[in-house]
Each structure stands twice: as C-alpha cells, then as structure tokens.
PDB file of C-alpha atoms in Angstrom:
ATOM      1  CA  MET A 237     -21.341  -5.651  37.254  1.00 55.00           C
ATOM      2  CA  PRO A 238     -18.582  -4.695  34.894  1.00 56.00           C
ATOM      3  CA  GLU A 239     -15.112  -4.692  36.411  1.00 56.00           C
ATOM      4  CA  PRO A 240     -13.075  -1.363  36.617  1.00 60.00           C
ATOM      5  CA  PHE A 241     -10.983  -0.438  33.389  1.00 51.00           C
ATOM      6  CA  PHE A 242      -7.718  -1.174  35.393  1.00 53.00           C
ATOM      7  CA  VAL A 243      -8.328  -4.579  36.348  1.00 52.00           C
ATOM      8  CA  TYR A 244      -9.334  -5.307  32.491  1.00 50.00           C
ATOM      9  CA  PHE A 245      -6.146  -3.341  31.600  1.00 49.00           C
ATOM     10  CA  ASN A 246      -3.885  -5.215  33.837  1.00 52.00           C
ATOM     11  CA  ARG A 247      -5.204  -8.694  32.814  1.00 56.00           C
ATOM     12  CA  LYS A 248      -4.708  -7.690  28.989  1.00 52.00           C
ATOM     13  CA  LEU A 249      -1.247  -6.458  29.754  1.00 50.00           C
ATOM     14  CA  ARG A 250      -0.621  -9.696  31.741  1.00 58.00           C
ATOM     15  CA  LEU A 251      -1.940 -11.569  28.593  1.00 54.00           C
ATOM     16  CA  ARG A 252       0.483  -9.716  26.176  1.00 52.00           C
ATOM     17  CA  GLU A 253       3.442 -10.168  28.268  1.00 53.00           C
ATOM     18  CA  GLU A 254       2.923 -13.811  28.220  1.00 54.00           C
ATOM     19  CA  SER A 255       2.457 -14.059  24.254  1.00 50.00           C
ATOM     20  CA  GLY A 256       5.426 -14.274  21.980  1.00 49.00           C
ATOM     21  CA  PRO A 257       5.613 -12.438  18.618  1.00 47.00           C
ATOM     22  CA  GLY A 258       2.941 -13.792  16.174  1.00 47.00           C
ATOM     23  CA  GLU A 259       0.936 -15.591  18.811  1.00 46.00           C
ATOM     24  CA  ILE A 260      -2.912 -15.367  19.121  1.00 45.00           C
ATOM     25  CA  SER A 261      -3.087 -15.710  22.842  1.00 47.00           C
ATOM     26  CA  GLY A 262      -5.882 -17.673  24.509  1.00 47.00           C
ATOM     27  CA  ASP A 263      -8.373 -16.282  26.684  1.00 50.00           C
ATOM     28  CA  ILE A 264      -7.788 -15.057  30.412  1.00 51.00           C
ATOM     29  CA  GLU A 265     -10.911 -14.413  32.056  1.00 56.00           C
ATOM     30  CA  GLY A 266     -12.661 -13.197  28.656  1.00 55.00           C
ATOM     31  CA  VAL A 267      -9.596 -11.100  27.455  1.00 51.00           C
ATOM     32  CA  THR A 268      -8.147 -11.873  23.977  1.00 50.00           C
ATOM     33  CA  ILE A 269      -5.564 -10.200  22.272  1.00 55.00           C
ATOM     34  CA  MET A 270      -3.674 -10.377  19.061  1.00 63.00           C
ATOM     35  CA  LYS A 271      -0.027  -9.572  18.832  1.00 83.00           C
ATOM     36  CA  GLY A 272       1.621  -9.610  15.426  1.00 92.00           C
ATOM     37  CA  ASN A 273       4.643 -11.232  14.381  1.00 96.00           C
ATOM     38  CA  ASP A 274       7.456  -8.704  13.968  1.00 97.00           C
ATOM     39  CA  ARG A 275       8.527 -10.042  10.545  1.00 98.00           C
ATOM     40  CA  VAL A 276       5.024  -9.175   9.134  1.00 98.00           C
ATOM     41  CA  ILE A 277       4.814  -5.899  10.823  1.00 98.00           C
ATOM     42  CA  ALA A 278       8.244  -4.927   9.545  1.00 98.00           C
ATOM     43  CA  THR A 279       6.945  -6.231   5.962  1.00 99.00           C
ATOM     44  CA  LEU A 280       3.688  -4.231   6.360  1.00 99.00           C
ATOM     45  CA  ASN A 281       5.865  -0.954   7.087  1.00 99.00           C
ATOM     46  CA  SER A 282       8.107  -1.483   4.101  1.00 99.00           C
ATOM     47  CA  LEU A 283       4.896  -1.806   1.830  1.00 99.00           C
ATOM     48  CA  LEU A 284       3.691   1.288   3.510  1.00 99.00           C
ATOM     49  CA  ALA A 285       6.664   3.184   2.592  1.00 98.00           C
ATOM     50  CA  ASP A 286       6.320   2.065  -1.008  1.00 98.00           C
ATOM     51  CA  GLU A 287       2.515   3.220  -0.885  1.00 98.00           C
ATOM     52  CA  LEU A 288       3.433   6.642   0.583  1.00 98.00           C
ATOM     53  CA  THR A 289       6.151   7.137  -2.139  1.00 98.00           C
ATOM     54  CA  ALA A 290       3.675   6.011  -4.949  1.00 98.00           C
ATOM     55  CA  ILE A 291       1.213   8.726  -3.525  1.00 98.00           C
ATOM     56  CA  SER A 292       3.629  11.375  -3.585  1.00 98.00           C
ATOM     57  CA  GLN A 293       5.020  10.334  -7.186  1.00 98.00           C
ATOM     58  CA  TYR A 294       1.560  10.156  -8.660  1.00 98.00           C
ATOM     59  CA  ILE A 295       0.135  13.386  -7.180  1.00 98.00           C
ATOM     60  CA  VAL A 296       3.145  15.368  -8.562  1.00 99.00           C
ATOM     61  CA  HIS A 297       2.289  13.598 -12.174  1.00 99.00           C
ATOM     62  CA  SER A 298      -1.115  14.232 -11.772  1.00 99.00           C
ATOM     63  CA  GLU A 299      -0.622  18.093 -11.180  1.00 99.00           C
ATOM     64  CA  MET A 300       1.929  18.299 -14.150  1.00 99.00           C
ATOM     65  CA  CYS A 301      -0.539  16.698 -16.502  1.00 99.00           C
ATOM     66  CA  ASP A 302      -3.136  19.228 -15.255  1.00 99.00           C
ATOM     67  CA  ASN A 303      -0.721  22.128 -15.906  1.00 98.00           C
ATOM     68  CA  TRP A 304       0.129  20.767 -19.564  1.00 98.00           C
ATOM     69  CA  GLY A 305      -3.532  20.436 -20.109  1.00 98.00           C
ATOM     70  CA  TYR A 306      -3.981  16.817 -20.143  1.00 98.00           C
ATOM     71  CA  GLY A 307      -7.124  16.667 -18.037  1.00 98.00           C
ATOM     72  CA  LYS A 308      -7.842  12.971 -18.801  1.00 98.00           C
ATOM     73  CA  LEU A 309      -4.272  12.109 -17.553  1.00 98.00           C
ATOM     74  CA  HIS A 310      -4.652  14.285 -14.733  1.00 98.00           C
ATOM     75  CA  GLY A 311      -7.805  12.470 -13.399  1.00 98.00           C
ATOM     76  CA  LYS A 312      -6.348   9.015 -13.931  1.00 98.00           C
ATOM     77  CA  ASN A 313      -3.134   9.843 -11.969  1.00 98.00           C
ATOM     78  CA  GLU A 314      -5.146  11.295  -9.135  1.00 98.00           C
ATOM     79  CA  LYS A 315      -7.297   8.169  -9.023  1.00 98.00           C
ATOM     80  CA  ARG A 316      -4.203   5.967  -8.902  1.00 98.00           C
ATOM     81  CA  ALA A 317      -2.908   8.311  -6.206  1.00 98.00           C
ATOM     82  CA  ILE A 318      -6.107   8.027  -4.070  1.00 98.00           C
ATOM     83  CA  ASP A 319      -6.071   4.143  -4.553  1.00 98.00           C
ATOM     84  CA  GLU A 320      -2.762   4.296  -2.968  1.00 98.00           C
ATOM     85  CA  MET A 321      -4.000   6.129  -0.115  1.00 99.00           C
ATOM     86  CA  LYS A 322      -6.527   3.541   0.390  1.00 99.00           C
ATOM     87  CA  HIS A 323      -3.803   0.970   0.411  1.00 99.00           C
ATOM     88  CA  ALA A 324      -1.741   3.027   2.772  1.00 99.00           C
ATOM     89  CA  GLU A 325      -4.822   3.502   5.252  1.00 99.00           C
ATOM     90  CA  ARG A 326      -5.553  -0.241   5.019  1.00 99.00           C
ATOM     91  CA  LEU A 327      -1.912  -1.110   5.805  1.00 99.00           C
ATOM     92  CA  ILE A 328      -1.795   1.270   8.712  1.00 98.00           C
ATOM     93  CA  GLY A 329      -4.874  -0.275  10.191  1.00 98.00           C
ATOM     94  CA  ARG A 330      -3.537  -3.647   9.877  1.00 98.00           C
ATOM     95  CA  ILE A 331      -0.207  -2.571  11.656  1.00 98.00           C
ATOM     96  CA  ILE A 332      -2.046  -1.143  14.360  1.00 98.00           C
ATOM     97  CA  PHE A 333      -4.318  -4.065  14.763  1.00 98.00           C
ATOM     98  CA  LEU A 334      -1.338  -6.218  15.138  1.00 98.00           C
ATOM     99  CA  GLU A 335       0.055  -3.944  17.898  1.00 97.00           C
ATOM    100  CA  GLY A 336       2.697  -2.595  15.807  1.00 98.00           C
ATOM    101  CA  THR A 337       3.616   1.148  15.018  1.00 98.00           C
ATOM    102  CA  PRO A 338       3.253   2.478  11.543  1.00 98.00           C
ATOM    103  CA  ILE A 339       6.094   4.175  10.070  1.00 98.00           C
ATOM    104  CA  VAL A 340       4.798   7.166   8.112  1.00 98.00           C
ATOM    105  CA  ASN A 341       7.686   9.233   7.782  1.00 97.00           C
ATOM    106  CA  LYS A 342       9.786   7.077   5.410  1.00 96.00           C
ATOM    107  CA  LEU A 343       9.549   7.406   1.709  1.00 96.00           C
ATOM    108  CA  ASN A 344      11.658   5.849  -1.013  1.00 97.00           C
ATOM    109  CA  GLN A 345      13.313   7.337  -4.121  1.00 97.00           C
ATOM    110  CA  ILE A 346      10.533   9.371  -5.747  1.00 98.00           C
ATOM    111  CA  ASN A 347      10.861   9.464  -9.598  1.00 98.00           C
ATOM    112  CA  ILE A 348       9.214  12.580 -11.330  1.00 98.00           C
ATOM    113  CA  GLY A 349       9.256  12.378 -15.096  1.00 98.00           C
ATOM    114  CA  ALA A 350       9.636  15.386 -17.303  1.00 98.00           C
ATOM    115  CA  THR A 351       7.389  14.007 -20.096  1.00 99.00           C
ATOM    116  CA  VAL A 352       4.348  11.994 -20.077  1.00 99.00           C
ATOM    117  CA  GLU A 353       6.285   9.046 -21.618  1.00 98.00           C
ATOM    118  CA  ILE A 354       8.851   9.118 -18.726  1.00 99.00           C
ATOM    119  CA  GLN A 355       5.896   9.405 -16.085  1.00 99.00           C
ATOM    120  CA  PHE A 356       4.451   6.192 -17.720  1.00 99.00           C
ATOM    121  CA  ARG A 357       7.783   4.505 -17.559  1.00 98.00           C
ATOM    122  CA  ASP A 358       8.445   5.577 -13.822  1.00 98.00           C
ATOM    123  CA  ASP A 359       5.033   4.650 -12.840  1.00 98.00           C
ATOM    124  CA  ALA A 360       5.094   1.344 -14.410  1.00 98.00           C
ATOM    125  CA  GLN A 361       8.642   0.639 -12.829  1.00 98.00           C
ATOM    126  CA  ALA A 362       6.924   1.358  -9.638  1.00 97.00           C
ATOM    127  CA  GLU A 363       4.045  -1.073  -9.808  1.00 98.00           C
ATOM    128  CA  VAL A 364       6.443  -3.786 -11.008  1.00 99.00           C
ATOM    129  CA  GLY A 365       8.313  -3.217  -7.748  1.00 98.00           C
ATOM    130  CA  ALA A 366       5.142  -3.246  -5.908  1.00 98.00           C
ATOM    131  CA  ILE A 367       4.090  -6.271  -7.244  1.00 99.00           C
ATOM    132  CA  LYS A 368       6.842  -8.119  -6.466  1.00 99.00           C
ATOM    133  CA  ALA A 369       6.940  -6.583  -2.925  1.00 99.00           C
ATOM    134  CA  TYR A 370       3.448  -7.730  -2.204  1.00 99.00           C
ATOM    135  CA  ASN A 371       4.122 -11.196  -3.614  1.00 99.00           C
ATOM    136  CA  ASP A 372       7.277 -11.342  -1.263  1.00 99.00           C
ATOM    137  CA  ALA A 373       5.319 -10.200   1.662  1.00 99.00           C
ATOM    138  CA  ILE A 374       2.454 -12.513   1.015  1.00 99.00           C
ATOM    139  CA  ARG A 375       5.085 -15.450   1.278  1.00 99.00           C
ATOM    140  CA  VAL A 376       6.061 -13.975   4.611  1.00 98.00           C
ATOM    141  CA  ALA A 377       2.584 -13.737   5.917  1.00 98.00           C
ATOM    142  CA  VAL A 378       1.767 -17.463   4.786  1.00 98.00           C
ATOM    143  CA  GLU A 379       4.971 -18.674   6.340  1.00 98.00           C
ATOM    144  CA  VAL A 380       3.976 -17.387   9.910  1.00 97.00           C
ATOM    145  CA  GLY A 381       0.214 -18.055   9.331  1.00 97.00           C
ATOM    146  CA  ASP A 382      -1.115 -14.715   9.116  1.00 98.00           C
ATOM    147  CA  ASN A 383      -3.938 -15.111   7.004  1.00 97.00           C
ATOM    148  CA  GLY A 384      -5.533 -11.742   7.781  1.00 98.00           C
ATOM    149  CA  SER A 385      -2.373 -10.082   6.584  1.00 98.00           C
ATOM    150  CA  ARG A 386      -2.160 -12.345   3.666  1.00 98.00           C
ATOM    151  CA  GLU A 387      -5.633 -11.441   2.594  1.00 99.00           C
ATOM    152  CA  LEU A 388      -5.263  -7.728   2.799  1.00 99.00           C
ATOM    153  CA  MET A 389      -2.062  -7.908   0.613  1.00 99.00           C
ATOM    154  CA  GLU A 390      -3.723 -10.187  -1.970  1.00 99.00           C
ATOM    155  CA  SER A 391      -6.332  -7.828  -2.435  1.00 99.00           C
ATOM    156  CA  ILE A 392      -3.997  -4.586  -2.783  1.00 99.00           C
ATOM    157  CA  LEU A 393      -2.024  -6.994  -5.095  1.00 99.00           C
ATOM    158  CA  LYS A 394      -4.772  -7.225  -7.171  1.00 99.00           C
ATOM    159  CA  ASP A 395      -5.113  -3.484  -7.481  1.00 98.00           C
ATOM    160  CA  GLU A 396      -1.185  -2.967  -8.281  1.00 98.00           C
ATOM    161  CA  GLU A 397      -1.810  -5.453 -11.094  1.00 99.00           C
ATOM    162  CA  GLU A 398      -4.585  -3.312 -12.583  1.00 98.00           C
ATOM    163  CA  HIS A 399      -2.531  -0.333 -12.281  1.00 98.00           C
ATOM    164  CA  LEU A 400       0.295  -1.808 -14.262  1.00 99.00           C
ATOM    165  CA  ASP A 401      -1.986  -3.243 -16.801  1.00 99.00           C
ATOM    166  CA  TRP A 402      -3.313   0.353 -17.291  1.00 98.00           C
ATOM    167  CA  LEU A 403       0.223   1.830 -17.643  1.00 99.00           C
ATOM    168  CA  GLU A 404       1.200  -0.923 -19.953  1.00 99.00           C
ATOM    169  CA  ALA A 405      -1.874  -0.069 -22.265  1.00 99.00           C
ATOM    170  CA  GLN A 406      -1.025   3.498 -22.420  1.00 99.00           C
ATOM    171  CA  GLN A 407       2.665   2.867 -23.424  1.00 99.00           C
ATOM    172  CA  ASP A 408       1.100   0.449 -26.153  1.00 99.00           C
ATOM    173  CA  GLN A 409      -0.988   3.171 -27.530  1.00 98.00           C
ATOM    174  CA  ILE A 410       1.684   5.612 -27.696  1.00 99.00           C
ATOM    175  CA  LYS A 411       3.873   3.231 -29.688  1.00 98.00           C
ATOM    176  CA  GLN A 412       0.899   2.582 -31.767  1.00 98.00           C
ATOM    177  CA  MET A 413      -0.485   6.157 -32.710  1.00 98.00           C
ATOM    178  CA  GLY A 414       2.626   8.176 -31.704  1.00 98.00           C
ATOM    179  CA  ILE A 415       2.926  10.551 -28.565  1.00 98.00           C
ATOM    180  CA  GLN A 416       1.465  13.605 -30.414  1.00 98.00           C
ATOM    181  CA  ASN A 417      -1.710  11.627 -31.322  1.00 98.00           C
ATOM    182  CA  TYR A 418      -1.836  10.267 -27.991  1.00 98.00           C
ATOM    183  CA  LEU A 419      -1.521  13.451 -25.993  1.00 98.00           C
ATOM    184  CA  VAL A 420      -4.286  15.131 -28.349  1.00 98.00           C
ATOM    185  CA  GLU A 421      -6.646  12.462 -26.931  1.00 98.00           C
ATOM    186  CA  GLN A 422      -5.713  13.278 -23.325  1.00 98.00           C
ATOM    187  CA  VAL A 423      -6.954  17.051 -23.508  1.00 97.00           C
ATOM    188  CA  ASP A 424     -10.053  17.468 -21.741  1.00 89.00           C
TER     189      ASP A 424
END
C-alpha cells in the first residue's frame, strides 16, 4: 500500500537537508533527490539572461526587416529568435531540475541596429559573447562534475556556433556583392 504523501514529502525534505550543494544524495527508503550546485545554477541563470536578451534583440531585428520588405531576413531572424527561445526553455528546465529558481526578469544590454549591416554586427557580437559564455559555463560544470548540465550546454553551444557562422557568411556576402545587391536578394 502506498504511503501518504506527507510521509514521502517529509523523507524527501530530510534528504534534501542532509545533502550539500551539488550532491546527488543517496537513497533513503526509496527517495532520491538531485540538488544542484550553486555555481552551476548561477551560471545557468546567467546564460538564461543572455538567451532572453538575444530573443528580444532578434525579434526586433526580424520585425524591422519585415517592415523594410526584407522577408528572407525577417524569416531568418525570426528562426534564430525561436532557437534562442528553445535554449531558454531548456535552461529553465535544467535550473528547475537542479532545485534552483530561474531568473526570467533579467536582461542584458539589447543592441538594436538601425541598418541590416549594424544588425549583423550586433548579432554577431552577441553570438561571440554567447560562445565564450557557454565555453566558460561548460568548464564550471566539468569542475563540479555536473555532466547533465555540461551536455545541455554543449548542445546549445553548437547552435550558437551555427548562428555565428550564418551571420559571418552574410557579412562576407555584403563585402563581396555590396549592400544594395545583397538587400535585393533579401526581398521576398
């Protein structure tokens, strides 16, 4: 017969209190709990702020491109914003799994470009910053032995590298064909 919930909850609470930060506690009568490392949770929250900032920046750039009639750029920026939303969702899930509190009301500096060229420059700078931040965060996860967080961050890092590669390709095309010819290609 299953035990009452309050008995289960009290055993889980006792197990949590006996565990230090970052420990995966043993089993107390069938109750296992994961308590995250404070450094990892803080690092994940910092990455979350970066992702939420990128979402806002990319959505604004997407809508500006749509307003200017550059439908292809609108779609690409919108897709990158959605990718960043998925990253934020995964980070939030991991923070909660580690018994932390996601901080969703913190944004970093948003840089809105007045032209497509400036947008690409600002977005590329954001991606370079994200790549550095994820590499640093992966080192923290490795130091404390949190391989689940490490794997999550490695996966997101690959997406950020792809975003930067695309942005650099666009900047190269502009240099090769000129901004006017490039923008003609972006009309949908």
